[in-house]
Coordinates of N, CA and C in Angstrom, one line a residue:
M1414 N 2.9 -134.9 125.3 CA 1.8 -134.6 124.3 C 1.6 -133.2 124.2
L1415 N 1.9 -132.6 123.1 CA 1.6 -131.2 122.8 C 0.4 -131.1 122.0
W1416 N -0.8 -130.5 122.5 CA -2.1 -130.7 121.9 C -2.6 -129.3 121.6
R1417 N -2.9 -129.0 120.4 CA -3.5 -127.8 119.9 C -4.9 -127.7 120.2
H1418 N -5.4 -126.5 120.4 CA -6.8 -126.3 120.8 C -7.7 -126.6 119.7
G1419 N -9.0 -126.6 119.9 CA -10.0 -126.9 118.9 C -10.3 -125.6 118.1
Q1420 N -11.2 -125.8 117.0 CA -11.5 -124.7 116.1 C -12.0 -123.5 116.7
T1421 N -11.7 -122.3 116.1 CA -12.4 -121.0 116.6 C -12.9 -120.4 115.3
A1422 N -13.7 -119.4 115.4 CA -14.2 -118.7 114.3 C -13.0 -118.1 113.5
W1423 N -12.1 -117.5 114.1 CA -10.9 -116.9 113.5 C -10.1 -117.9 112.7
N1424 N -10.0 -119.1 113.2 CA -9.4 -120.1 112.3 C -10.1 -120.2 111.1
L1425 N -11.5 -120.3 111.0 CA -12.3 -120.5 109.8 C -12.1 -119.3 109.0
E1426 N -12.1 -118.1 109.5 CA -11.8 -116.9 108.7 C -10.3 -116.7 108.3
Q1427 N -9.4 -117.6 108.8 CA -8.0 -117.3 108.5 C -7.5 -116.1 109.0
R1428 N -8.0 -115.6 110.3 CA -7.5 -114.4 110.8 C -6.4 -114.8 111.9
F1429 N -5.4 -114.0 111.9 CA -4.3 -114.3 112.7 C -4.7 -113.9 114.3
Q1430 N -4.7 -115.0 115.2 CA -5.2 -114.8 116.4 C -4.1 -114.2 117.3
G1431 N -3.0 -114.8 117.3 CA -2.0 -114.5 118.3 C -2.5 -114.6 119.7
N1432 N -2.3 -113.8 120.6 CA -2.7 -113.9 122.0 C -4.1 -113.3 122.2
T1433 N -4.8 -112.9 121.2 CA -6.2 -112.5 121.2 C -7.1 -113.5 121.8
D1434 N -7.9 -113.3 122.7 CA -8.6 -114.5 123.5 C -9.8 -114.7 122.7
I1435 N -9.9 -115.8 121.9 CA -11.0 -116.1 121.0 C -11.5 -117.5 121.5
E1436 N -12.9 -117.6 121.6 CA -13.4 -118.8 122.2 C -13.6 -119.9 121.1
L1437 N -13.8 -121.2 121.5 CA -14.0 -122.3 120.6 C -15.4 -122.2 119.8
T1438 N -15.5 -122.6 118.6 CA -16.8 -122.8 118.0 C -17.5 -124.0 118.7
E1439 N -18.7 -124.3 118.3 CA -19.4 -125.6 118.6 C -18.7 -126.7 118.1
T1440 N -18.1 -126.6 116.8 CA -17.2 -127.6 116.1 C -15.9 -127.8 117.0
G1441 N -15.3 -126.7 117.5 CA -14.1 -126.9 118.3 C -14.4 -127.6 119.6
V1442 N -15.5 -127.5 120.3 CA -15.8 -128.0 121.5 C -15.9 -129.6 121.1
A1443 N -16.6 -129.9 120.0 CA -16.8 -131.3 119.6 C -15.4 -131.9 119.3
Q1444 N -14.6 -131.2 118.8 CA -13.2 -131.7 118.3 C -12.5 -132.1 119.7
A1445 N -12.6 -131.1 120.7 CA -11.9 -131.3 121.9 C -12.5 -132.6 122.6
R1446 N -13.8 -132.7 122.6 CA -14.4 -133.9 123.2 C -13.9 -135.2 122.6
R1447 N -13.9 -135.2 121.3 CA -13.3 -136.4 120.6 C -12.0 -136.7 120.9
A1448 N -11.1 -135.7 120.8 CA -9.7 -135.9 121.0 C -9.4 -136.3 122.5
A1449 N -10.2 -135.8 123.4 CA -10.0 -136.0 124.8 C -10.3 -137.4 125.1
R1450 N -11.2 -138.1 124.5 CA -11.5 -139.5 124.6 C -10.2 -140.4 124.2
L1451 N -9.6 -139.9 123.2 CA -8.4 -140.6 122.7 C -7.2 -140.5 123.7
L1452 N -7.0 -139.2 124.2 CA -5.9 -139.0 125.1 C -6.1 -139.5 126.3
A1453 N -7.4 -139.5 126.9 CA -7.6 -140.1 128.1 C -7.3 -141.6 128.3
A1454 N -7.4 -142.3 127.0 CA -6.9 -143.6 127.1 C -5.5 -144.0 127.3
L1455 N -4.6 -142.9 127.2 CA -3.3 -142.9 127.5 C -2.9 -142.8 128.9
S1456 N -3.9 -142.5 129.7 CA -3.8 -142.4 131.1 C -2.7 -141.3 131.5
P1457 N -3.0 -140.0 131.0 CA -2.1 -139.0 131.4 C -2.0 -138.7 132.9
D1458 N -1.0 -138.2 133.4 CA -0.6 -137.9 134.8 C -0.8 -136.4 135.1
A1459 N -0.7 -135.5 134.1 CA -0.8 -134.2 134.5 C -1.3 -133.4 133.1
I1460 N -1.9 -132.3 133.4 CA -2.4 -131.4 132.3 C -1.9 -129.9 132.6
V1461 N -1.2 -129.4 131.6 CA -0.8 -127.9 131.8 C -1.3 -127.3 130.5
S1462 N -1.9 -126.1 130.6 CA -2.6 -125.4 129.5 C -2.3 -123.9 129.5
S1463 N -2.2 -123.4 128.2 CA -2.4 -121.9 128.1 C -3.5 -121.4 128.8
D1464 N -3.6 -120.2 129.3 CA -4.7 -119.7 130.0 C -5.7 -119.0 129.1
L1465 N -5.4 -118.9 127.7 CA -6.4 -118.4 126.8 C -7.5 -119.3 126.6
S1466 N -8.7 -118.8 126.5 CA -10.0 -119.5 126.6 C -10.0 -120.7 125.7
R1467 N -9.5 -120.6 124.4 CA -9.7 -121.6 123.5 C -8.8 -122.9 124.0
A1468 N -7.8 -122.6 124.6 CA -7.0 -123.8 125.1 C -7.5 -124.3 126.4
A1469 N -7.9 -123.3 127.3 CA -8.5 -123.8 128.5 C -9.7 -124.6 128.4
A1470 N -10.6 -124.2 127.4 CA -11.8 -125.0 127.1 C -11.5 -126.4 126.6
T1471 N -10.4 -126.5 125.7 CA -9.9 -127.8 125.2 C -9.4 -128.7 126.3
A1472 N -8.6 -128.2 127.1 CA -8.0 -128.8 128.3 C -9.1 -129.3 129.2
A1473 N -10.3 -128.6 129.4 CA -11.3 -128.9 130.3 C -12.0 -130.2 129.9
E1474 N -12.0 -130.5 128.6 CA -12.7 -131.7 128.2 C -11.8 -133.0 128.6
L1475 N -10.4 -132.8 128.5 CA -9.7 -133.9 129.1 C -9.7 -134.0 130.6
A1476 N -9.8 -132.9 131.3 CA -9.8 -132.9 132.7 C -11.1 -133.6 133.3
A1477 N -12.2 -133.4 132.4 CA -13.5 -133.9 132.8 C -13.5 -135.4 132.7
L1478 N -12.8 -136.0 131.8 CA -12.6 -137.4 131.6 C -11.6 -138.2 132.6
T1479 N -10.6 -137.4 132.9 CA -9.5 -138.0 133.7 C -9.6 -137.6 135.2
G1480 N -10.3 -136.6 135.5 CA -10.3 -136.1 136.9 C -9.1 -135.3 137.3
L1481 N -8.2 -135.1 136.3 CA -7.0 -134.3 136.7 C -7.3 -132.8 136.8
P1482 N -6.5 -132.2 137.6 CA -6.6 -130.7 137.5 C -5.8 -130.2 136.4
V1483 N -6.2 -129.0 136.0 CA -5.5 -128.2 134.9 C -4.6 -127.1 135.6
T1484 N -3.3 -127.1 135.2 CA -2.4 -125.9 135.6 C -2.4 -125.0 134.4
Y1485 N -2.8 -123.8 134.7 CA -2.7 -122.8 133.5 C -1.5 -121.9 133.7
D1486 N -0.8 -121.6 132.5 CA 0.4 -120.9 132.4 C 0.4 -120.0 131.2
K1487 N 0.5 -118.7 131.5 CA 0.5 -117.7 130.3 C 1.7 -117.8 129.4
G1488 N 2.6 -118.6 130.0 CA 4.0 -118.8 129.1 C 3.6 -119.7 127.9
L1489 N 2.4 -120.4 127.9 CA 2.1 -121.2 126.7 C 1.1 -120.6 125.8
Q1490 N 0.9 -119.3 125.9 CA 0.0 -118.5 125.1 C 0.7 -118.4 123.7
E1491 N -0.2 -118.2 122.7 CA 0.2 -118.1 121.2 C 1.1 -116.8 121.2
T1492 N 1.9 -116.8 120.1 CA 2.7 -115.8 119.8 C 2.0 -114.5 119.7
Y1493 N 2.6 -113.3 120.4 CA 1.9 -112.0 120.2 C 2.4 -111.5 119.0
A1494 N 1.5 -111.1 118.1 CA 1.8 -110.6 116.7 C 1.4 -109.0 116.5
G1495 N 1.2 -108.4 117.4 CA 1.0 -106.9 117.3 C -0.1 -106.6 116.3
R1496 N 0.3 -105.8 115.2 CA -0.7 -105.4 114.3 C -1.2 -106.4 113.3
W1497 N -0.5 -107.7 113.4 CA -1.0 -108.6 112.5 C -2.4 -109.3 113.2
Q1498 N -2.6 -109.1 114.3 CA -3.6 -109.9 115.0 C -4.9 -109.3 114.6
G1499 N -5.8 -110.2 114.2 CA -7.2 -109.8 113.7 C -7.2 -109.6 112.2
L1500 N -6.0 -109.7 111.5 CA -6.1 -109.6 110.1 C -6.1 -110.9 109.5
T1501 N -6.8 -111.0 108.3 CA -6.9 -112.3 107.5 C -5.5 -112.5 106.9
H1502 N -5.3 -113.6 106.4 CA -4.1 -114.0 105.7 C -3.9 -113.1 104.5
E1503 N -4.9 -112.8 103.7 CA -4.8 -111.8 102.5 C -4.5 -110.4 103.0
E1504 N -5.1 -110.0 104.1 CA -4.8 -108.7 104.6 C -3.3 -108.5 104.9
I1505 N -2.7 -109.6 105.6 CA -1.4 -109.6 106.0 C -0.5 -109.5 104.7
L1506 N -0.8 -110.4 103.8 CA 0.1 -110.3 102.5 C 0.0 -109.0 101.9
A1507 N -1.1 -108.3 101.9 CA -1.3 -107.1 101.2 C -0.6 -105.9 101.9
S1508 N -0.6 -106.0 103.3 CA 0.0 -104.9 104.0 C 1.5 -105.2 104.6
Y1509 N 1.7 -106.4 104.8 CA 3.0 -106.8 105.3 C 3.7 -107.9 104.5
G1510 N 3.5 -107.9 103.1 CA 4.0 -108.9 102.3 C 5.5 -109.3 102.5
E1511 N 6.4 -108.2 102.5 CA 7.8 -108.6 102.7 C 8.1 -109.2 103.9
Q1512 N 7.4 -108.7 105.0 CA 7.7 -109.2 106.3 C 7.2 -110.7 106.4
Y1513 N 6.1 -111.0 105.8 CA 5.6 -112.3 105.7 C 6.6 -113.2 105.0
A1514 N 7.0 -112.8 103.9 CA 8.0 -113.5 103.2 C 9.3 -113.9 104.0
A1515 N 9.7 -112.9 104.6 CA 11.0 -113.0 105.4 C 10.8 -114.0 106.5
W1516 N 9.6 -114.0 107.1 CA 9.2 -114.9 108.3 C 9.3 -116.4 107.6
K1517 N 8.6 -116.6 106.5 CA 8.5 -117.9 105.9 C 9.9 -118.4 105.4
R1518 N 10.9 -117.4 105.2 CA 12.2 -117.9 104.8 C 13.0 -118.3 106.1
G1519 N 12.4 -118.0 107.2 CA 13.1 -118.4 108.5 C 13.8 -117.3 109.1
E1520 N 13.7 -116.1 108.6 CA 14.4 -115.0 109.2 C 13.8 -114.5 110.5
P1521 N 14.5 -114.0 111.5 CA 14.0 -113.6 112.8 C 13.0 -112.3 112.4
V1522 N 11.8 -112.4 112.6 CA 10.8 -111.4 112.2 C 10.0 -111.1 113.3
R1523 N 9.8 -109.9 113.8 CA 8.8 -109.4 114.8 C 7.5 -109.2 114.0
R1524 N 6.7 -110.2 113.8 CA 5.4 -110.0 112.9 C 4.6 -109.0 113.6
G1525 N 4.2 -108.0 112.9 CA 3.4 -107.0 113.3 C 4.1 -106.2 114.5
G1526 N 5.2 -106.4 114.7 CA 5.9 -105.7 115.9 C 5.8 -106.6 117.1
G1527 N 5.5 -107.7 117.0 CA 5.3 -108.6 118.1 C 6.6 -109.4 118.5
E1528 N 6.4 -110.7 118.9 CA 7.4 -111.5 119.4 C 8.2 -112.3 118.4
L1529 N 9.5 -112.4 118.6 CA 10.3 -113.4 117.7 C 9.8 -114.8 118.1
E1530 N 10.0 -115.8 117.2 CA 9.7 -117.1 117.5 C 10.6 -117.7 118.6
T1531 N 11.9 -117.2 118.6 CA 12.8 -117.7 119.6 C 12.3 -117.2 121.0
E1532 N 11.7 -116.0 121.1 CA 11.2 -115.5 122.4 C 10.0 -116.3 122.8
V1533 N 9.2 -116.9 122.0 CA 8.1 -117.7 122.3 C 8.7 -119.0 122.8
A1534 N 9.7 -119.5 122.2 CA 10.3 -120.7 122.7 C 10.9 -120.4 124.1
D1535 N 11.5 -119.3 124.3 CA 12.2 -118.9 125.6 C 11.1 -119.0 126.7
R1536 N 9.9 -118.6 126.4 CA 8.9 -118.7 127.6 C 8.2 -119.9 127.7
A1537 N 7.9 -120.7 126.5 CA 7.1 -121.8 126.5 C 7.9 -123.1 126.9
A1538 N 9.1 -123.3 126.3 CA 9.8 -124.5 126.6 C 10.1 -124.8 128.1
P1539 N 10.5 -123.7 128.8 CA 10.7 -124.0 130.2 C 9.5 -124.4 131.0
V1540 N 8.3 -124.0 130.6 CA 7.0 -124.4 131.2 C 6.8 -125.9 131.0
V1541 N 7.0 -126.4 129.8 CA 6.9 -127.9 129.4 C 8.0 -128.7 130.2
L1542 N 9.3 -128.2 130.1 CA 10.3 -129.0 130.9 C 10.0 -129.1 132.3
A1543 N 9.6 -127.9 133.0 CA 9.3 -127.9 134.5 C 8.2 -129.0 134.7
A1544 N 7.1 -128.9 134.0 CA 6.1 -129.8 134.2 C 6.4 -131.3 134.0
A1545 N 7.3 -131.6 132.9 CA 7.8 -132.9 132.7 C 8.7 -133.4 133.8
D1546 N 9.5 -132.5 134.4 CA 10.4 -132.9 135.5 C 9.6 -133.3 136.7
E1547 N 8.4 -133.0 136.9 CA 7.6 -133.3 138.1 C 7.0 -134.8 137.8
L1548 N 7.1 -135.3 136.6 CA 6.5 -136.6 136.4 C 7.4 -137.8 136.9
A1549 N 6.7 -138.8 137.3 CA 7.5 -140.1 137.6 C 7.9 -140.6 136.2
D1550 N 8.9 -141.6 136.3 CA 9.5 -142.1 135.1 C 8.4 -142.8 134.4
G1551 N 8.3 -142.6 133.1 CA 7.1 -143.2 132.3 C 5.9 -142.4 132.4
G1552 N 5.9 -141.2 133.0 CA 4.7 -140.5 133.1 C 4.3 -139.8 131.8
V1553 N 3.0 -139.4 131.8 CA 2.5 -138.7 130.5 C 2.0 -137.3 130.8
L1554 N 2.6 -136.3 130.2 CA 2.2 -135.0 130.3 C 1.4 -134.5 129.2
V1555 N 0.2 -133.9 129.3 CA -0.4 -133.3 128.2 C -0.4 -131.8 128.3
V1556 N 0.1 -131.1 127.2 CA 0.4 -129.7 127.3 C -0.7 -129.1 126.2
V1557 N -1.5 -128.1 126.7 CA -2.6 -127.7 125.7 C -2.1 -126.3 125.3
S1558 N -1.8 -126.0 124.1 CA -1.4 -124.8 123.6 C -1.9 -124.4 122.1
H1559 N -1.1 -123.8 121.5 CA -1.4 -123.1 120.1 C -0.4 -123.6 119.2
G1560 N -0.8 -123.5 117.8 CA 0.1 -124.0 116.8 C 1.4 -123.5 116.7
G1561 N 1.5 -122.1 116.7 CA 2.8 -121.6 116.7 C 3.6 -121.8 117.9
T1562 N 3.0 -121.8 119.0 CA 3.8 -122.1 120.3 C 4.3 -123.5 120.3
I1563 N 3.5 -124.4 119.9 CA 3.8 -125.8 119.9 C 5.0 -126.0 119.0
R1564 N 5.0 -125.4 117.8 CA 6.0 -125.6 116.9 C 7.4 -125.2 117.4
T1565 N 7.4 -124.0 118.0 CA 8.6 -123.4 118.5 C 9.1 -124.1 119.6
T1566 N 8.2 -124.6 120.5 CA 8.6 -125.5 121.6 C 9.2 -126.8 121.2
I1567 N 8.7 -127.5 120.1 CA 9.3 -128.7 119.6 C 10.6 -128.3 119.1
G1568 N 10.8 -127.4 118.2 CA 12.1 -126.9 117.7 C 13.1 -126.8 118.8
R1569 N 12.7 -126.1 119.9 CA 13.8 -125.8 121.0 C 14.0 -127.1 121.8
L1570 N 13.1 -127.8 122.0 CA 13.2 -129.1 122.7 C 14.2 -130.1 121.9
L1571 N 13.9 -130.1 120.6 CA 14.8 -131.0 119.8 C 16.1 -130.5 119.5
G1572 N 16.4 -129.2 119.8 CA 17.7 -128.6 119.6 C 17.9 -128.1 118.1
L1573 N 16.8 -127.9 117.5 CA 16.9 -127.5 116.0 C 17.3 -126.1 115.8
D1574 N 18.0 -125.7 114.7 CA 18.3 -124.4 114.5 C 17.0 -123.7 114.2
P1575 N 16.7 -122.5 114.8 CA 15.5 -121.7 114.5 C 15.1 -121.5 112.9
L1576 N 16.2 -121.5 112.2 CA 15.9 -121.4 110.6 C 15.2 -122.6 110.2
T1577 N 15.3 -123.8 110.9 CA 14.6 -125.0 110.4 C 13.3 -125.2 111.0
W1578 N 12.8 -124.4 111.9 CA 11.6 -124.7 112.6 C 10.4 -124.8 111.7
E1579 N 10.5 -124.0 110.5 CA 9.4 -124.0 109.5 C 9.2 -125.4 109.0
S1580 N 10.3 -126.2 108.9 CA 10.1 -127.6 108.4 C 9.1 -128.5 109.2
L1581 N 8.9 -128.0 110.4 CA 7.8 -128.8 111.2 C 6.5 -128.2 110.8
G1582 N 5.8 -129.1 110.1 CA 4.4 -128.6 109.7 C 3.5 -128.3 110.7
G1583 N 2.5 -127.4 110.4 CA 1.6 -126.9 111.4 C 0.7 -128.0 112.0
L1584 N -0.1 -127.9 113.0 CA -0.9 -128.8 113.5 C -2.4 -128.3 113.2
S1585 N -3.2 -129.3 112.8 CA -4.7 -129.1 112.6 C -5.2 -128.9 114.0
N1586 N -6.5 -128.3 114.0 CA -7.2 -128.2 115.2 C -7.3 -129.5 116.0
C1587 N -7.1 -129.4 117.3 CA -7.2 -130.6 118.2 C -6.3 -131.7 117.8
C1588 N -5.2 -131.4 117.1 CA -4.2 -132.6 116.9 C -3.1 -132.4 117.8
W1589 N -2.2 -133.4 117.9 CA -1.1 -133.2 118.8 C 0.2 -133.9 118.3
S1590 N 1.2 -133.4 119.0 CA 2.5 -134.1 118.7 C 3.0 -134.7 120.0
V1591 N 3.8 -135.8 119.8 CA 4.3 -136.6 120.9 C 5.9 -136.5 120.9
L1592 N 6.4 -136.1 122.1 CA 7.8 -136.1 122.3 C 8.1 -137.0 123.5
G1593 N 9.2 -137.8 123.4 CA 9.7 -138.6 124.4 C 11.0 -138.4 124.7
E1594 N 11.5 -138.5 126.0 CA 12.9 -138.2 126.5 C 13.7 -139.5 126.5
G1595 N 14.8 -139.5 125.7 CA 15.6 -140.7 125.7 C 17.0 -140.4 126.2
A1596 N 17.8 -141.3 126.0 CA 19.2 -141.2 126.4 C 20.0 -139.9 125.8
R1597 N 19.6 -139.7 124.6 CA 20.3 -138.5 123.9 C 19.4 -137.3 123.8
G1598 N 18.4 -137.2 124.7 CA 17.5 -136.0 124.6 C 16.3 -136.4 124.2
W1599 N 15.5 -135.4 123.7 CA 14.0 -135.4 123.3 C 14.1 -135.9 121.8
R1600 N 12.9 -136.7 121.5 CA 12.7 -137.3 120.2 C 11.3 -137.0 119.9
L1601 N 11.1 -136.6 118.6 CA 9.7 -136.4 118.1 C 9.2 -137.7 117.6
T1602 N 8.1 -138.4 118.2 CA 7.6 -139.7 117.8 C 6.4 -139.6 117.0
E1603 N 5.6 -138.5 117.1 CA 4.4 -138.3 116.4 C 4.2 -136.8 116.1
H1604 N 3.6 -136.6 114.9 CA 3.5 -135.1 114.7 C 2.1 -134.9 114.0
N1605 N 1.4 -133.9 114.5 CA -0.1 -133.7 113.8 C -0.9 -134.9 113.9
A1606 N -0.8 -135.7 114.9 CA -1.6 -136.8 114.9 C -3.1 -136.6 115.5
G1607 N -4.0 -137.5 115.3 CA -5.2 -137.4 115.7 C -6.5 -137.4 114.7
T1608 N -6.1 -137.1 113.4 CA -7.2 -137.3 112.4 C -6.5 -137.7 111.2
L1609 N -7.3 -137.9 110.1 CA -6.8 -137.9 108.8 C -6.3 -136.6 108.4
P1610 N -5.4 -136.4 107.4 CA -4.8 -135.1 107.1 C -6.0 -134.1 106.9
E1611 N -5.8 -132.9 107.4 CA -6.8 -131.8 107.2 C -6.0 -130.6 106.9
P1612 N -6.6 -129.6 106.3 CA -5.9 -128.3 106.1 C -5.6 -127.7 107.5
V1613 N -4.4 -127.2 107.6 CA -4.1 -126.3 108.9 C -4.5 -125.0 108.7
L1614 N -5.4 -124.7 109.7 CA -6.0 -123.4 109.7 C -5.5 -122.6 111.0
G1615 N -4.4 -121.8 110.8 CA -4.0 -121.2 112.1 C -2.8 -120.2 111.9
D1616 N -2.3 -119.7 113.0 CA -1.3 -118.6 112.9 C 0.0 -119.1 112.3
D1617 N 0.3 -120.4 112.5 CA 1.5 -121.0 112.0 C 1.4 -121.6 110.6
A1618 N 0.4 -121.2 109.9 CA 0.2 -121.9 108.5 C 1.1 -121.2 107.6

């Protein structure tokens, strides 16, 4: 289970967060509590989370219900996006319009001078795989992270060409995707689950 954090003020303002440490809003905490009740019913065996506060606070809600410890790993942080961080969507388009367009076309772009999407996958996917390897057969791992990082991780685990990762739609706040490991590798069995469809407000929109 790859679970995106709850709502932040910068999500509402459509500001690119990247790895800036932004806390959950009251709504974000409520979203995390609601989602945690659903995820707890699946009897997870382990929780690993980004160490950024918005993810850690989301993970804490599930930990409180399950009694599981949370393992924090900075490899699950959101994409570092340099000069884009803190800018609104409109400000990014105004100042970095061609860079934004190239990114949306699937080209390798260091947004704001930051990380490539493949570099995010390079650091995040091994964290997920290592945690999954520690599970017993049939075990359930919950990974609490960020929209962009989850998308690149899914793309890497499924073996998709990075040019196609954009075809994986973004996750709404506190929604999740489910991957299972089968005889021929990883399969995506659910994506952006958890609520009725909502606008995606985040760095990967």
